XYZ file of N, CA, C and O in Angstrom:
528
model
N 40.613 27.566 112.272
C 40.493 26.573 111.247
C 41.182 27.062 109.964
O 41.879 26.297 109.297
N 40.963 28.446 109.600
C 41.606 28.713 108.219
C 43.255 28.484 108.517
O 44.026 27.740 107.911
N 43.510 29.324 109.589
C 45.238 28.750 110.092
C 45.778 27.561 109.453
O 46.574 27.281 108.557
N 44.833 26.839 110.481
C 45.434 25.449 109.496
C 45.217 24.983 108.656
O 46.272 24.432 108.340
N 44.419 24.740 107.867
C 43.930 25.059 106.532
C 45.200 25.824 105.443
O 45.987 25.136 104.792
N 45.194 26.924 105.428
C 46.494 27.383 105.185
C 47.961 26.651 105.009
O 48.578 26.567 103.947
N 48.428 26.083 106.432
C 49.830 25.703 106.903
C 49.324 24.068 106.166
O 50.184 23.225 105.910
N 48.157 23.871 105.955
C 47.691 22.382 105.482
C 47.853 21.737 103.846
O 48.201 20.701 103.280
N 47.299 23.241 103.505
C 46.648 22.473 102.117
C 47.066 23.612 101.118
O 46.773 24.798 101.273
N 47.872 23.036 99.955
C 48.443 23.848 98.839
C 47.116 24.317 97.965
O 45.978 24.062 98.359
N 47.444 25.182 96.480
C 46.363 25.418 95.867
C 46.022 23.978 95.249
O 44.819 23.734 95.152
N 47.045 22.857 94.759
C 46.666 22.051 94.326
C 45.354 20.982 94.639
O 44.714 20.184 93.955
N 45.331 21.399 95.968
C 44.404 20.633 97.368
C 43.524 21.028 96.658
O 42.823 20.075 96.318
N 43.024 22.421 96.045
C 41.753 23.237 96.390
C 40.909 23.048 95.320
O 39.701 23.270 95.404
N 41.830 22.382 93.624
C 41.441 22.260 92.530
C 39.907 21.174 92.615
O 39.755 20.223 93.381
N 39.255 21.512 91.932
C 37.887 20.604 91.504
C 38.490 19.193 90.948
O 39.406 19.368 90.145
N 38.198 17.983 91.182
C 38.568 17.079 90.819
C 37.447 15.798 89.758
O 36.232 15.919 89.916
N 37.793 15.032 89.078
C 36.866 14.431 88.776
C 37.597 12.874 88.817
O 38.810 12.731 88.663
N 36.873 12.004 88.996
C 37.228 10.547 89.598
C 36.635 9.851 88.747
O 35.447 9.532 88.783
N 37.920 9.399 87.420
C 36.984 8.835 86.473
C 37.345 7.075 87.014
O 38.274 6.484 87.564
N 35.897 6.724 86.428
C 35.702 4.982 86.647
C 36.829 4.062 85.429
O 37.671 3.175 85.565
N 36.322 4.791 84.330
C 37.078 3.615 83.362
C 37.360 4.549 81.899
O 36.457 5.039 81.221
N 38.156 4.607 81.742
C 38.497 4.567 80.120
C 37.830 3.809 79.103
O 37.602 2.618 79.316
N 37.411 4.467 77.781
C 37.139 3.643 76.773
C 36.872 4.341 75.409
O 36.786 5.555 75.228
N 36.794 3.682 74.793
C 36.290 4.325 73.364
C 34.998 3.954 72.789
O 34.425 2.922 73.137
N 34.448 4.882 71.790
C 32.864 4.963 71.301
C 32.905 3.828 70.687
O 32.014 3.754 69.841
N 33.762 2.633 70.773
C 33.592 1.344 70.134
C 33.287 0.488 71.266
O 32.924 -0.661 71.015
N 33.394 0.937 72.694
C 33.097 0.010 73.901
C 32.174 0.183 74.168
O 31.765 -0.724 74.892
N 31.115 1.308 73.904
C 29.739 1.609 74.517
C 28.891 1.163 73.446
O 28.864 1.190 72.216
N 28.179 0.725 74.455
C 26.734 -0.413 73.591
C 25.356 0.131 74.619
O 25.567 0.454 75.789
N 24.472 0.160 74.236
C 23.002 0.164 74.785
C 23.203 -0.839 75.707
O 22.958 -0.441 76.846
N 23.612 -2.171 75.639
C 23.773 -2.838 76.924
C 24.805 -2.586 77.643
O 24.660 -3.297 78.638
N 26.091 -1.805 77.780
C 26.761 -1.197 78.665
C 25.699 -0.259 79.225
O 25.940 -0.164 80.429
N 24.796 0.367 78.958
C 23.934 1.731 79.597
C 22.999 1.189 80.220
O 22.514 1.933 81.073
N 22.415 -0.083 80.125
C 21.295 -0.460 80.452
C 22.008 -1.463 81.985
O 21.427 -1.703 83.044
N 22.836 -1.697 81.737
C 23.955 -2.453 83.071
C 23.977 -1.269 84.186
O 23.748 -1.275 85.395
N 24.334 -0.299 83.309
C 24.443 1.075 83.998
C 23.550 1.377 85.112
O 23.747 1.680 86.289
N 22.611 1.223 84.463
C 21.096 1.610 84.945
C 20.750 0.633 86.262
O 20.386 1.063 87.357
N 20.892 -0.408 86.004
C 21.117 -1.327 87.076
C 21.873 -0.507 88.542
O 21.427 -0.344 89.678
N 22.645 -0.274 88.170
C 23.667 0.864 89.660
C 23.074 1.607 90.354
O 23.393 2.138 91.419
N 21.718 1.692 89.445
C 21.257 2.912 90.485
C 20.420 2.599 91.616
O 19.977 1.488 91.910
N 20.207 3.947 92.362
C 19.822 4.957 91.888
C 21.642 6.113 92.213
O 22.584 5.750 92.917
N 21.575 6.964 91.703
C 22.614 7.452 91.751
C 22.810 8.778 92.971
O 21.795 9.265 93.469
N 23.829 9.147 93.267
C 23.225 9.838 94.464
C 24.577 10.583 94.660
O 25.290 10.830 93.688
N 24.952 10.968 96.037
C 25.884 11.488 96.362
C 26.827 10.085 97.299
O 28.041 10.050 97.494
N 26.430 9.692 97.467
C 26.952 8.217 98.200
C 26.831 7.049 96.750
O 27.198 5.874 96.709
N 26.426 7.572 96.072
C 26.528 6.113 94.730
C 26.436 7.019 92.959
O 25.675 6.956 91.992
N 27.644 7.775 93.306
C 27.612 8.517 91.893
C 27.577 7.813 90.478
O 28.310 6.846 90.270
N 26.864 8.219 89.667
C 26.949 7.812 88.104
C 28.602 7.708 87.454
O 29.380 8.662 87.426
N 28.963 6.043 86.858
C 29.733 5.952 86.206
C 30.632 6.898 85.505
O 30.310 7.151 84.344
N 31.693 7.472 85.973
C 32.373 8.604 84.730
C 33.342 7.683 83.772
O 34.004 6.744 84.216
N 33.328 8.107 82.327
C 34.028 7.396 81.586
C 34.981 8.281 81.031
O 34.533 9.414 81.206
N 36.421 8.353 80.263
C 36.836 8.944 79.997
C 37.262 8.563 78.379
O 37.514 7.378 78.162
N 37.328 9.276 77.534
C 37.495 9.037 76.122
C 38.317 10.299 75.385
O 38.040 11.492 75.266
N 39.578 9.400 74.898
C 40.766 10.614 74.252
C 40.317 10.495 72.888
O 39.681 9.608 72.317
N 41.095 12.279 72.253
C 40.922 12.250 71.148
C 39.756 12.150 70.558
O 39.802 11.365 69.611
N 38.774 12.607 70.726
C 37.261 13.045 70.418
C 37.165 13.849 69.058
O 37.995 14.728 69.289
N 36.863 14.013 68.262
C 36.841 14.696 67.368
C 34.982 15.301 67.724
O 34.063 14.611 68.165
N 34.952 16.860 67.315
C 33.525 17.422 67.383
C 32.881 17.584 66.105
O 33.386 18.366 65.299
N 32.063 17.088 65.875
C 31.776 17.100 63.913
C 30.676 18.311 64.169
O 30.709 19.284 63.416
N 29.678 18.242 65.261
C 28.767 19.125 65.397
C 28.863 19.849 66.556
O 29.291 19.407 67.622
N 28.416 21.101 66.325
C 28.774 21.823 67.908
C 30.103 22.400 68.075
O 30.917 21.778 67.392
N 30.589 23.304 68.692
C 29.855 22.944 70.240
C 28.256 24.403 70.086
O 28.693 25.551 70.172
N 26.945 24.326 69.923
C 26.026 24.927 70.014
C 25.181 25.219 71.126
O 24.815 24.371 71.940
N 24.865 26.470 71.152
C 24.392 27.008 72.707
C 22.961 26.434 73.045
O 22.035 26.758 72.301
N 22.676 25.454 74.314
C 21.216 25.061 74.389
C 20.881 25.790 75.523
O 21.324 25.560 76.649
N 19.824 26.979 75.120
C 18.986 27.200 76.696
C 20.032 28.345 77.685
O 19.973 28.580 78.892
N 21.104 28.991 76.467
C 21.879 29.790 77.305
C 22.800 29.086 78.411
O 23.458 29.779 79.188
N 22.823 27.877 78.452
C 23.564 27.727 79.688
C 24.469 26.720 79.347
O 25.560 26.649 79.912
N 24.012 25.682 78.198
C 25.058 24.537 78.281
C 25.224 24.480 76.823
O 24.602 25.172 76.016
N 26.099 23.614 76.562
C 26.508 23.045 74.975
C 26.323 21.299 74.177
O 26.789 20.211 74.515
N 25.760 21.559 73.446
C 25.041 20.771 72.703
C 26.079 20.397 71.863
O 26.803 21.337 71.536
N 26.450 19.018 71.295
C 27.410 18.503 70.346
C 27.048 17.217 69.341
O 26.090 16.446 69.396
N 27.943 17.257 68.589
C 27.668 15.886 68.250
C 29.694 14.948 68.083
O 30.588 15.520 67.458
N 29.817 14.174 68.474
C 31.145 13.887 68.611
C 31.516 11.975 68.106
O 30.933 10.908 68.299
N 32.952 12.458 67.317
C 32.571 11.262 66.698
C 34.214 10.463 66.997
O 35.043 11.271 67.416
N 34.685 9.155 66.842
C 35.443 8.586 67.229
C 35.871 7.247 66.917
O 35.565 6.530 67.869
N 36.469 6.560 65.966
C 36.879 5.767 65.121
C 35.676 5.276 64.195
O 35.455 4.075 64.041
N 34.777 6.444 63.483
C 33.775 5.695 63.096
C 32.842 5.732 63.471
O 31.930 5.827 62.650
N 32.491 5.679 64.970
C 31.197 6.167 65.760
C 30.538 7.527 65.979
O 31.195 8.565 66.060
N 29.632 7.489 66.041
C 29.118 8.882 66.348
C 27.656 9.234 67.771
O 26.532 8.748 67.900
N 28.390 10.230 68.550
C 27.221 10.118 69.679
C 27.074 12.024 69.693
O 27.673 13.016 69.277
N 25.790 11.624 70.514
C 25.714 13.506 70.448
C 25.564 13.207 71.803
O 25.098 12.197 72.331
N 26.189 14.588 72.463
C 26.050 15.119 73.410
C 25.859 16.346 74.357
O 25.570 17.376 73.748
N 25.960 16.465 75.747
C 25.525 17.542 76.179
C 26.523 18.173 77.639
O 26.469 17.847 78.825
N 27.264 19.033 77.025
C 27.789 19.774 78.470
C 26.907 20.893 79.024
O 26.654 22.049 78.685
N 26.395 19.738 80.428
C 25.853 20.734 81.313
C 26.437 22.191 81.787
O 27.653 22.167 81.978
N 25.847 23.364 81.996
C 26.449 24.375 82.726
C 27.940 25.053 82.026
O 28.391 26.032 82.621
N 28.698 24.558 80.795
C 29.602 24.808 80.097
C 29.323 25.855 79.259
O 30.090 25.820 78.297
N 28.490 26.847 79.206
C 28.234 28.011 77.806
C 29.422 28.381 77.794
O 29.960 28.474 76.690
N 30.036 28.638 78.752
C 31.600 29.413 79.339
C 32.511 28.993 78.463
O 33.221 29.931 78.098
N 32.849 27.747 77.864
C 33.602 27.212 77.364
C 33.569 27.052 75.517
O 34.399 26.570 74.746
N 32.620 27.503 75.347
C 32.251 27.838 73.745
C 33.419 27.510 73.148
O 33.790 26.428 72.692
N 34.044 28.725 73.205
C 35.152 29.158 72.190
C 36.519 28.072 72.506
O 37.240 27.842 71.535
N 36.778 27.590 73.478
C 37.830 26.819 73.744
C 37.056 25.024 72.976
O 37.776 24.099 72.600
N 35.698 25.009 72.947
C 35.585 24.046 72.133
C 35.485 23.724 70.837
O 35.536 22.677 70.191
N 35.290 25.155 70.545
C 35.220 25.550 69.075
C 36.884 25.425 68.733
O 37.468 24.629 67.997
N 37.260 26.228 69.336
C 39.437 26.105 69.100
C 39.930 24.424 68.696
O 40.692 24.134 67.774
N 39.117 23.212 69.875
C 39.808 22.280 69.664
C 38.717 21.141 69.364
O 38.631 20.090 69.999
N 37.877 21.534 68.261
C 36.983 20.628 67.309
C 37.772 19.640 67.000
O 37.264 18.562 67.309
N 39.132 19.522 66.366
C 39.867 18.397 65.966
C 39.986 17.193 67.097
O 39.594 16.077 66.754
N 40.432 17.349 68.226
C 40.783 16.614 69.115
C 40.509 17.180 70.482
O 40.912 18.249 70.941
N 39.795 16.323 71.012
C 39.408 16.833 72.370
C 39.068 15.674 73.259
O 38.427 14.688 72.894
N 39.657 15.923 74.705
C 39.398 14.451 75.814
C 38.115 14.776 75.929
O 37.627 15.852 75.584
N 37.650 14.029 76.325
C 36.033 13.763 76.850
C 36.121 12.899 78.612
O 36.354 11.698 78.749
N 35.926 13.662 79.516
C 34.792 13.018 80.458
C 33.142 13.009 80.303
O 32.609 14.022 79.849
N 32.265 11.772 80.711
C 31.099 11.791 80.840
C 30.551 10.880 81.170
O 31.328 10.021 81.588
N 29.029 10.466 81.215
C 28.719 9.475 81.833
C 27.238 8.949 80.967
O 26.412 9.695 80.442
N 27.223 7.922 81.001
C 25.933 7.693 79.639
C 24.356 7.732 80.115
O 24.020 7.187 81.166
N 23.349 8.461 79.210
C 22.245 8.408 79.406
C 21.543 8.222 78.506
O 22.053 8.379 77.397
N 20.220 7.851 78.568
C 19.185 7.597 77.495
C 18.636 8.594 77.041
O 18.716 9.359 78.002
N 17.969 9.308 76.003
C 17.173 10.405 75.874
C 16.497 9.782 74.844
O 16.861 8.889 74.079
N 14.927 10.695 74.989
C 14.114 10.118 74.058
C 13.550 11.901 73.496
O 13.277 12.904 74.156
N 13.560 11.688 72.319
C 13.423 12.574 71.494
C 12.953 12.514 69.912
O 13.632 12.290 68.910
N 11.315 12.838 70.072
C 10.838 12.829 68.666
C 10.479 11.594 68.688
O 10.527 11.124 67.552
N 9.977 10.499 69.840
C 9.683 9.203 69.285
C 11.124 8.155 69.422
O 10.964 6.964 69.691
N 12.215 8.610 69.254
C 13.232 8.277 68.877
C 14.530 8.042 70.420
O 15.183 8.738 71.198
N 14.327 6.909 70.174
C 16.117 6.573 72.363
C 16.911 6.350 71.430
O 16.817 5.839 70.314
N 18.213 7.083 72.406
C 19.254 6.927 71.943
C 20.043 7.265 73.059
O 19.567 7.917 73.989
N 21.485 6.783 73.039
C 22.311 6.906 74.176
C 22.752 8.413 73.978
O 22.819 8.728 72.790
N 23.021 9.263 74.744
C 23.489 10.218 74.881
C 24.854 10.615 75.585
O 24.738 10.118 76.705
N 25.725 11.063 75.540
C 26.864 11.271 76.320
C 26.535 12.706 76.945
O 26.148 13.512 76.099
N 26.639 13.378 78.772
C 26.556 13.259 79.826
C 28.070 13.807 79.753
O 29.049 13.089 79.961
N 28.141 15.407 79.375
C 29.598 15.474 79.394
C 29.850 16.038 81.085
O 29.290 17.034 81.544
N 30.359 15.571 81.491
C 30.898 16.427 83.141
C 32.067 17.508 82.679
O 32.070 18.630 83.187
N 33.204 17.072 81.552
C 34.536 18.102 81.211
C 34.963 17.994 80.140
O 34.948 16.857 79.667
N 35.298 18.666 79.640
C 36.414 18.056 78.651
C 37.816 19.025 78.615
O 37.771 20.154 79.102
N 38.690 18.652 78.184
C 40.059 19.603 77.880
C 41.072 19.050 76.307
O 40.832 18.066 75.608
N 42.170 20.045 76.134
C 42.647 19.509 74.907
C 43.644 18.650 75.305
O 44.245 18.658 76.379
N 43.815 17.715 74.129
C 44.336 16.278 74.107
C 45.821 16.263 74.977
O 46.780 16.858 74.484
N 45.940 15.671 76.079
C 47.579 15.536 75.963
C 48.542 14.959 75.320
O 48.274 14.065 74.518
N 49.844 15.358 75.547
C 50.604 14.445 74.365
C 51.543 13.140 74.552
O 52.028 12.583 73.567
């Protein structure tokens, strides 16, 4: 099997991929886009959660370490402002700190309730710096 495997599949094959649903900006997401959302589910491995993709992100807060493992933000975008959370990313600190000005965003939207207080949250799966 590795044989062919090998004679099969380049490194490009081997890269992690992410399969975004739709493009948009922090001016397209509404509490009733999330709550539509919610409707989709339940989410699974056969019915994955919505990925959205959003260029040019600016980071006003963050990127800050939560719990040792992931990064905590707050990110803002013609005017809007959402906070969010990259799971499993501590790794990436410093490359988010480098590109606070502009940064793509993958993620997918969730509710969090905190202090009394819902609010949509952004659900980062990646991010990288802007292309040109």
């Amino acid at each position: 099997m590795n044989e062919y495997a090998d004679a099969c599949l380049g490194p490009d094959d081997l890269r992690p991929r992410l399969w975004i649903d739709a493009a948009t900006t922090f001016r397209g997401i509404s509490s009733q886009v999330a709550s539509e959302i919610v409707g989709l589910a339940p989410f699974g491995a056969g019915n994955p959660c919505p990925l959205f993709r959003a260029n040019r992100v600016e980071i006003i807060d963050g990127p800050r370490l939560l719990k040792e493992r992931h990064l905590k933000f707050a990110f803002r975008q013609d005017g809007r402002v959402f906070r969010g959370v990259a799971w499993r990313a501590s790794d990436r600190e410093s490359f988010a700190a480098e590109h606070r000005s502009a940064i793509d965003l993958a993620f997918s939207l969730e509710h969090d309730d905190w202090n009394g207080e819902r609010y949509l949250q952004l659900s980062v799966a990646d991010f990288r710096a802007p292309e040109n």
